[in-house]
Amino acid sequence: MTTISEVAKTAGVSKATVSRVLSGNGYVSQAKREQVFQAIAATGFRPNLLARNLAAKSSHTIGLVMTNTLYAGSYFTELMQHSARMLEQQGRQLLLVDGKHSAEEERAAIQFLLDLRCDGIIIYPRFLSIEEMDALVAQYKHPIMVINRQLRQHDSYCIYVDQQLTSAHAVEQLTALGHRDIAFVTGSLDSPTGQARLAGYKTALTRQGITVQDALIVEGKWQAQQGVMAVETLLARGVTFSAVVASNDEMAIGVLQALAAHQIAVPQQVAVLGFDDIPLAPYTIPALASVKMPVTDMIKETLERLTFMLDGGELRQRKNFCGELQVRASIGPGPYAAHAP
């Protein structure tokens, strides 16, 4: 492996001159700079990334920690796509590191990015608690932003959608259409998002004076097959339902498929609503009504706050986000439409 000493010898300059050229710090004449670059090309020298990051003030990288169980699905594809695109516009590189399957492994992923001297870190947590993330933000000088969780002590360092409020608003729009017997397919109930969307469903029914029926709630795991199984479960239970709310669009598409297989018309007999508004949602038959999450705006806000901190600013602002229902053909008036407010 070629060393910096060999590059210096080939270029006829000192090691310090080569280091200044590589780090971009300190004055080097254009002639000597060209000598160094020619020597690098001739020797095949590849500078050690960690060494460069240690020497430089900025690595021009932002790390993103996310567990691999979240990689699937359009929502997370959109999140990573927008992150990479916006960072590219800033001249920075996105480094994705797997948080794997535990809080300990998420902490290890964060430490890995800190060791690489990333300028800042974004965490999309799956296992770390609110208390642990608050402690991480306080512990490190590097700016750390948290997506999709609300911190208690550092609320300027988190960007999140109020999932419970968003879910409640969506369900209330169904009740306004005259639906009262509304089934709900949960996401994974060890997920904060899954828990919050279920809580929002229950809150909306309670506000409208509608009794929450456990028989109308079916646990899912975010995948389309769980939507199919949810319909089969509801039919096997013999419960009456005029609408189904699924905690994400993949499961809602499964619901549509299962209802079609049983020749249950959507939305004439059963309305269907999903979450996340994936690109496929407008193209299902019928087009799927879905709650759109402001992923682009959330990533933009996250990167703006990181940039502000990297420029020496002290965060004090906070901003809440909510999803917005995209009304499409899969929802319509319910049996109680004549009595709806």
mmCIF file of N, CA and C in Angstrom, residues 185 220-231 246 248-258 278 280:
data_model
loop_
_atom_site.group_PDB
_atom_site.id
_atom_site.type_symbol
_atom_site.label_atom_id
_atom_site.label_comp_id
_atom_site.label_asym_id
_atom_site.label_seq_id
_atom_site.Cartn_x
_atom_site.Cartn_y
_atom_site.Cartn_z
ATOM 1 N N VAL A 185 -56.832 -2.088 11.444
ATOM 2 C CA VAL A 185 -55.720 -3.034 11.347
ATOM 3 C C VAL A 185 -54.482 -2.319 11.868
ATOM 4 N N GLY A 220 -51.741 -6.235 13.008
ATOM 5 C CA GLY A 220 -50.974 -6.472 11.784
ATOM 6 C C GLY A 220 -49.499 -6.208 12.004
ATOM 7 N N LYS A 221 -48.702 -6.396 10.946
ATOM 8 C CA LYS A 221 -47.242 -6.216 11.032
ATOM 9 C C LYS A 221 -46.703 -5.411 9.855
ATOM 10 N N TRP A 222 -47.543 -4.515 9.302
ATOM 11 C CA TRP A 222 -47.140 -3.592 8.245
ATOM 12 C C TRP A 222 -47.124 -4.193 6.839
ATOM 13 N N GLN A 223 -47.293 -5.480 6.670
ATOM 14 C CA GLN A 223 -47.187 -6.100 5.349
ATOM 15 C C GLN A 223 -48.561 -6.363 4.747
ATOM 16 N N ALA A 224 -48.621 -6.401 3.391
ATOM 17 C CA ALA A 224 -49.897 -6.548 2.691
ATOM 18 C C ALA A 224 -50.650 -7.807 3.118
ATOM 19 N N GLN A 225 -49.918 -8.885 3.356
ATOM 20 C CA GLN A 225 -50.565 -10.132 3.733
ATOM 21 C C GLN A 225 -51.360 -9.992 5.025
ATOM 22 N N GLN A 226 -50.888 -9.115 5.931
ATOM 23 C CA GLN A 226 -51.654 -8.916 7.165
ATOM 24 C C GLN A 226 -52.989 -8.218 6.900
ATOM 25 N N GLY A 227 -53.038 -7.398 5.835
ATOM 26 C CA GLY A 227 -54.307 -6.793 5.452
ATOM 27 C C GLY A 227 -55.307 -7.835 4.979
ATOM 28 N N VAL A 228 -54.799 -8.800 4.191
ATOM 29 C CA VAL A 228 -55.653 -9.899 3.742
ATOM 30 C C VAL A 228 -56.154 -10.695 4.945
ATOM 31 N N MET A 229 -55.235 -11.038 5.837
ATOM 32 C CA MET A 229 -55.595 -11.842 7.006
ATOM 33 C C MET A 229 -56.560 -11.094 7.924
ATOM 34 N N ALA A 230 -56.431 -9.769 7.985
ATOM 35 C CA ALA A 230 -57.323 -8.979 8.838
ATOM 36 C C ALA A 230 -58.771 -9.087 8.362
ATOM 37 N N VAL A 231 -58.973 -8.999 7.048
ATOM 38 C CA VAL A 231 -60.333 -9.134 6.514
ATOM 39 C C VAL A 231 -60.891 -10.526 6.810
ATOM 40 N N ALA A 246 -56.427 0.835 7.817
ATOM 41 C CA ALA A 246 -55.196 0.059 7.970
ATOM 42 C C ALA A 246 -54.053 1.008 8.299
ATOM 43 N N ASN A 248 -51.010 1.156 7.532
ATOM 44 C CA ASN A 248 -50.176 1.626 6.420
ATOM 45 C C ASN A 248 -50.799 1.171 5.114
ATOM 46 N N ASP A 249 -50.313 1.721 4.010
ATOM 47 C CA ASP A 249 -50.922 1.454 2.712
ATOM 48 C C ASP A 249 -50.717 0.019 2.244
ATOM 49 N N GLU A 250 -49.576 -0.580 2.594
ATOM 50 C CA GLU A 250 -49.356 -1.965 2.187
ATOM 51 C C GLU A 250 -50.459 -2.874 2.724
ATOM 52 N N MET A 251 -50.797 -2.698 3.996
ATOM 53 C CA MET A 251 -51.886 -3.503 4.568
ATOM 54 C C MET A 251 -53.235 -3.115 3.975
ATOM 55 N N ALA A 252 -53.424 -1.827 3.678
ATOM 56 C CA ALA A 252 -54.689 -1.385 3.078
ATOM 57 C C ALA A 252 -54.883 -2.023 1.701
ATOM 58 N N ILE A 253 -53.798 -2.175 0.945
ATOM 59 C CA ILE A 253 -53.887 -2.837 -0.364
ATOM 60 C C ILE A 253 -54.271 -4.304 -0.176
ATOM 61 N N GLY A 254 -53.734 -4.933 0.866
ATOM 62 C CA GLY A 254 -54.148 -6.292 1.192
ATOM 63 C C GLY A 254 -55.624 -6.360 1.530
ATOM 64 N N VAL A 255 -56.120 -5.359 2.244
ATOM 65 C CA VAL A 255 -57.551 -5.286 2.578
ATOM 66 C C VAL A 255 -58.384 -5.195 1.300
ATOM 67 N N LEU A 256 -57.977 -4.327 0.367
ATOM 68 C CA LEU A 256 -58.698 -4.191 -0.901
ATOM 69 C C LEU A 256 -58.764 -5.529 -1.636
ATOM 70 N N GLN A 257 -57.639 -6.230 -1.659
ATOM 71 C CA GLN A 257 -57.584 -7.506 -2.374
ATOM 72 C C GLN A 257 -58.536 -8.524 -1.749
ATOM 73 N N ALA A 258 -58.520 -8.594 -0.413
ATOM 74 C CA ALA A 258 -59.366 -9.574 0.276
ATOM 75 C C ALA A 258 -60.848 -9.247 0.112
ATOM 76 N N ILE A 278 -48.397 6.019 -0.307
ATOM 77 C CA ILE A 278 -47.305 5.529 -1.147
ATOM 78 C C ILE A 278 -47.617 5.820 -2.616
ATOM 79 N N LEU A 280 -48.063 4.049 -5.132
ATOM 80 C CA LEU A 280 -49.025 3.142 -5.742
ATOM 81 C C LEU A 280 -50.471 3.474 -5.358
#
